[in-house]
């Protein structure tokens, strides 16, 4: 028994006429009859009662018709799903991102991709940049949204829109009434800095800024996550420099201000392995390029 024989059987069962069934299948009647005979032989019984005037399904034929329709429906669905899998329309894609991306960018991206790639299941991993790089290199994740990309000819990266850094002070601080402050305002202020181990990119950008401008804050703790730093600021324990997107965290007692004369940007990149075999990846990259226009 094979799918061709089942299609032949269904055509005859629905037409109850070998001639019309043959025409429907774009074949002549003798090979059609031969396929039905082979099917009956493999099943060990007659599927049709037939004479010169009419063709009628046997009880076994009626049962086979119901099951054959189901089998062919599943076969067609299987063929379609395999083709979609090969083209990346369905499948799984593992996505890493830093905490900052999770505040707004990742939720908006997933919402847009649910329309563009409805058959793709996204697995999410919140990780700092250097851990994402390692995960991309060993294929633990397919793509990463990171702050920096080290030189590596095996990796591909796509620059994304960056964002500015802003000052963060407690709302009761005298400077909190200002819309802009000079960088010198941080001199001797209790300051929460990013960790050089867990947030190296932010650490380097901010410390370089202070060194270049000969500014010396009163450095307190070094912390990995922006929301932790802002929690300290929210409690009135000091100030910080953070990405502008951190306004989305809605800390009640934190005031954000622009820094005069400073154009320091937090860089953003998409990174993936050039050798990644996941067929969803090209479909994702195409969809991402379309989605980025609206985000």
Coordinates of C-alpha atoms in Angstrom, one line a residue:
X1 CA 0.0 0.0 0.0
X2 CA 1.3 3.5 -0.8
X3 CA -0.1 7.0 -1.0
X4 CA -0.6 6.8 -4.8
X5 CA -2.8 3.8 -4.4
X6 CA -4.8 5.5 -1.7
X7 CA -5.3 8.6 -3.9
X8 CA -6.5 6.2 -6.7
X9 CA -8.9 4.5 -4.3
X10 CA -10.3 7.8 -3.0
X11 CA -11.0 9.0 -6.5
X12 CA -12.9 5.8 -7.4
X13 CA -14.7 5.8 -4.1
X14 CA -15.9 9.4 -4.6
X15 CA -16.8 9.1 -8.3
X16 CA -18.0 5.5 -8.1
X17 CA -17.0 5.3 -11.7
X18 CA -13.6 4.2 -12.9
X19 CA -13.7 6.3 -16.1
X20 CA -14.4 9.5 -14.3
X21 CA -11.9 8.7 -11.6
X22 CA -9.2 8.1 -14.2
X23 CA -10.0 11.4 -15.9
X24 CA -9.8 13.2 -12.6
X25 CA -6.4 11.7 -11.9
X26 CA -5.2 12.4 -15.5
X27 CA -4.5 8.7 -16.2
X28 CA -6.1 6.0 -18.3
X29 CA -8.5 3.4 -16.8
X30 CA -6.4 0.2 -17.0
X31 CA -3.5 1.5 -14.8
X32 CA -6.1 2.8 -12.3
X33 CA -7.8 -0.5 -12.2
X34 CA -4.4 -2.2 -11.7
X35 CA -3.7 0.1 -8.7
X36 CA -7.0 -0.8 -7.1
X37 CA -6.3 -4.5 -7.6
X38 CA -2.9 -4.3 -6.0
X39 CA -4.4 -2.4 -3.1
X40 CA -7.2 -5.0 -2.6
X41 CA -4.5 -7.8 -2.8
X42 CA -2.4 -6.1 -0.1
X43 CA -5.4 -5.7 2.2
X44 CA -6.8 -9.1 1.6
X45 CA -10.3 -8.2 0.5
X46 CA -12.5 -6.4 -2.0
X47 CA -13.0 -2.7 -1.7
X48 CA -15.7 -2.4 -4.4
X49 CA -18.7 -4.4 -5.6
X50 CA -18.8 -3.7 -9.3
X51 CA -20.4 -4.9 -12.4
X52 CA -21.1 -3.5 -15.9
X53 CA -23.6 -1.0 -14.5
X54 CA -22.4 0.4 -11.2
X55 CA -19.6 0.5 -8.6
X56 CA -20.3 0.4 -4.9
X57 CA -18.1 0.4 -1.8
X58 CA -17.9 -2.7 0.3
X59 CA -18.0 -2.4 4.1
X60 CA -14.2 -2.6 4.1
X61 CA -14.0 0.0 1.4
X62 CA -16.2 2.4 3.4
X63 CA -13.8 2.1 6.4
X64 CA -10.7 2.5 4.2
X65 CA -12.2 5.7 2.7
X66 CA -12.5 7.3 6.1
X67 CA -9.0 6.3 7.1
X68 CA -7.4 7.1 3.7
X69 CA -8.7 10.7 3.8
X70 CA -7.2 11.2 7.2
X71 CA -3.8 9.6 6.1
X72 CA -3.6 11.8 3.0
X73 CA -4.5 14.9 5.0
X74 CA -1.7 14.1 7.5
X75 CA 0.7 13.4 4.6
X76 CA -0.1 16.7 2.9
X77 CA 0.3 18.5 6.3
X78 CA 3.7 16.7 6.8
X79 CA 4.9 17.7 3.4
X80 CA 3.9 21.3 4.0
X81 CA 5.5 21.4 7.5
X82 CA 8.8 19.9 6.2
X83 CA 8.9 22.5 3.5
X84 CA 8.2 25.3 6.0
X85 CA 10.9 23.9 8.3
X86 CA 13.5 23.9 5.5
X87 CA 12.6 27.5 4.6
X88 CA 12.7 28.6 8.2
X89 CA 9.0 29.5 8.4
X90 CA 8.6 27.1 11.4
X91 CA 11.1 26.0 14.0
X92 CA 12.9 27.3 17.0
X93 CA 15.3 30.2 17.5
X94 CA 17.3 30.8 20.7
X95 CA 17.7 34.5 21.5
X96 CA 20.0 36.1 24.0
X97 CA 19.8 39.7 25.2
X98 CA 21.0 42.0 28.0
X99 CA 18.6 43.3 30.7
X100 CA 18.5 46.7 29.0
X101 CA 17.1 45.2 25.8
X102 CA 14.3 43.6 27.8
X103 CA 12.7 46.8 29.0
X104 CA 11.3 47.8 25.6
X105 CA 13.1 46.5 22.6
X106 CA 12.7 42.7 23.1
X107 CA 8.9 42.8 23.9
X108 CA 8.2 45.0 20.9
X109 CA 10.4 42.8 18.7
X110 CA 8.6 39.6 19.7
X111 CA 5.2 41.2 19.1
X112 CA 6.2 42.2 15.6
X113 CA 7.9 38.8 14.9
X114 CA 4.7 37.0 16.0
X115 CA 3.1 38.4 12.9
X116 CA 6.1 38.0 10.6
X117 CA 7.1 34.5 11.8
X118 CA 4.0 33.0 13.4
X119 CA 5.5 29.4 13.2
X120 CA 8.7 30.2 15.0
X121 CA 9.1 29.4 18.7
X122 CA 11.5 31.9 20.4
X123 CA 13.5 30.8 23.4
X124 CA 14.8 33.7 25.5
X125 CA 17.9 33.9 27.5
X126 CA 18.8 37.0 29.5
X127 CA 22.6 37.2 29.7
X128 CA 25.4 39.8 29.9
X129 CA 27.2 40.4 26.6
X130 CA 30.3 38.3 27.0
X131 CA 28.2 35.3 28.0
X132 CA 26.1 35.7 25.0
X133 CA 29.2 35.8 22.8
X134 CA 30.4 32.5 24.2
X135 CA 26.9 31.0 23.8
X136 CA 26.8 32.1 20.1
X137 CA 30.3 30.7 19.5
X138 CA 29.3 27.3 20.8
X139 CA 25.8 27.3 19.3
X140 CA 24.0 27.4 22.7
X141 CA 22.0 30.3 21.3
X142 CA 21.4 31.4 17.8
X143 CA 21.5 35.2 18.1
X144 CA 22.5 37.7 20.8
X145 CA 21.6 41.3 21.4
X146 CA 24.8 42.7 22.9
X147 CA 26.7 45.8 23.7
X148 CA 30.0 44.9 22.1
X149 CA 31.4 42.4 19.6
X150 CA 35.0 41.2 19.9
X151 CA 37.1 40.6 16.8
X152 CA 36.2 37.1 15.6
X153 CA 36.0 36.1 11.9
X154 CA 33.6 33.4 12.7
X155 CA 31.0 35.8 13.9
X156 CA 28.7 38.2 12.0
X157 CA 27.2 41.3 13.6
X158 CA 24.7 43.9 12.7
X159 CA 24.9 47.4 14.3
X160 CA 21.6 48.5 15.8
X161 CA 20.5 52.0 16.9
X162 CA 22.5 53.1 19.9
X163 CA 21.3 55.2 22.8
X164 CA 22.7 58.1 24.9
X165 CA 23.7 57.9 28.5
X166 CA 21.9 60.2 31.0
X167 CA 22.5 61.2 34.6
X168 CA 20.4 59.7 37.3
X169 CA 20.0 61.5 40.7
X170 CA 17.6 61.1 43.6
X171 CA 14.6 63.5 43.2
X172 CA 15.6 65.3 46.4
X173 CA 19.1 66.1 45.2
X174 CA 19.6 69.9 44.5
X175 CA 20.7 69.1 40.9
X176 CA 17.4 67.1 40.2
X177 CA 15.6 70.4 39.5
X178 CA 17.8 71.0 36.4
X179 CA 17.1 69.6 32.9
X180 CA 20.9 69.4 32.1
X181 CA 23.9 69.2 34.2
X182 CA 27.7 69.5 33.5
X183 CA 29.9 66.4 33.8
X184 CA 31.7 68.2 36.6
X185 CA 28.6 67.8 38.8
X186 CA 29.7 64.3 39.5
X187 CA 32.9 65.4 41.1
X188 CA 33.0 64.0 44.7
X189 CA 29.4 62.8 44.4
X190 CA 28.6 59.3 45.7
X191 CA 28.5 57.3 42.5
X192 CA 27.4 53.8 41.6
X193 CA 29.5 52.3 38.7
X194 CA 29.0 49.3 36.5
X195 CA 31.0 46.2 37.3
X196 CA 34.2 45.7 35.2
X197 CA 33.5 42.0 35.1
X198 CA 29.8 41.8 34.4
X199 CA 29.2 45.1 32.5
X200 CA 32.6 45.8 31.0
X201 CA 31.3 47.9 28.1
X202 CA 29.4 50.4 30.3
X203 CA 32.3 50.4 32.8
X204 CA 34.8 51.3 30.2
X205 CA 32.7 54.0 28.6
X206 CA 31.9 55.8 31.9
X207 CA 35.4 55.5 33.5
X208 CA 37.0 56.7 30.3
X209 CA 34.7 59.7 30.3
X210 CA 35.7 60.7 33.8
X211 CA 39.4 60.1 33.2
X212 CA 39.4 62.1 30.0
X213 CA 37.6 65.0 31.7
X214 CA 39.6 64.8 35.0
X215 CA 36.4 64.1 37.0
X216 CA 36.6 62.0 40.2
X217 CA 33.3 60.9 41.7
X218 CA 33.2 59.2 45.1
X219 CA 32.9 55.6 43.7
X220 CA 30.8 53.4 45.8
X221 CA 29.7 49.9 44.7
X222 CA 30.3 48.3 41.3
X223 CA 27.1 46.6 40.2
X224 CA 26.2 44.5 37.2
X225 CA 22.7 45.5 36.4
X226 CA 21.1 48.9 35.7
X227 CA 18.0 48.2 37.7
X228 CA 20.2 47.5 40.8
X229 CA 22.2 50.7 40.3
X230 CA 18.9 52.7 40.0
X231 CA 17.6 51.0 43.1
X232 CA 20.5 52.5 45.0
X233 CA 19.8 55.9 43.5
X234 CA 16.1 55.5 44.2
X235 CA 17.0 55.0 47.9
X236 CA 19.0 58.3 47.9
X237 CA 22.4 56.6 48.3
X238 CA 24.1 58.2 45.4
X239 CA 24.0 59.0 41.6
X240 CA 24.9 57.2 38.4
X241 CA 25.2 57.4 34.6
X242 CA 22.9 55.0 32.8
X243 CA 21.4 54.3 29.4
X244 CA 18.5 56.6 28.5
X245 CA 16.2 53.6 28.1
X246 CA 16.3 53.0 31.8
X247 CA 13.7 55.6 32.2
X248 CA 11.3 52.8 31.4
X249 CA 12.0 51.2 34.8
X250 CA 9.8 53.9 36.4
X251 CA 11.8 54.4 39.6
X252 CA 9.6 56.8 41.6
X253 CA 12.4 58.7 43.2
X254 CA 14.9 58.9 40.3
X255 CA 15.3 62.0 38.1
X256 CA 17.1 61.6 34.8
X257 CA 18.9 64.5 33.2
X258 CA 21.0 65.1 30.1
X259 CA 24.7 65.7 30.5
X260 CA 25.9 68.9 28.9
X261 CA 28.7 68.6 26.3
X262 CA 28.8 64.9 26.4
X263 CA 27.9 62.6 23.5
X264 CA 28.5 59.2 24.9
X265 CA 26.5 56.4 23.3
X266 CA 25.7 52.9 24.4
X267 CA 26.3 50.7 21.3
X268 CA 23.9 47.9 20.4
X269 CA 24.6 44.9 18.1
X270 CA 23.0 41.8 16.9
X271 CA 25.5 38.9 16.8
X272 CA 25.3 35.4 15.3
X273 CA 27.7 32.7 14.0
X274 CA 28.3 32.6 10.3
X275 CA 28.3 28.8 10.5
X276 CA 25.0 28.6 12.3
X277 CA 23.0 25.8 10.4
X278 CA 19.5 26.8 11.9
X279 CA 17.2 27.4 8.8
X280 CA 15.2 29.8 10.9
X281 CA 18.2 32.2 11.2
X282 CA 18.0 33.6 7.6
X283 CA 14.2 34.0 7.9
X284 CA 14.7 35.8 11.3
X285 CA 17.4 38.1 9.9
X286 CA 15.1 39.1 7.0
X287 CA 12.1 39.7 9.3
X288 CA 14.3 41.7 11.7
X289 CA 15.5 44.0 8.9
X290 CA 11.8 44.8 8.1
X291 CA 10.8 45.1 11.8
X292 CA 13.7 47.5 12.8
X293 CA 12.2 50.2 10.5
X294 CA 9.2 50.4 12.8
X295 CA 10.8 49.9 16.2

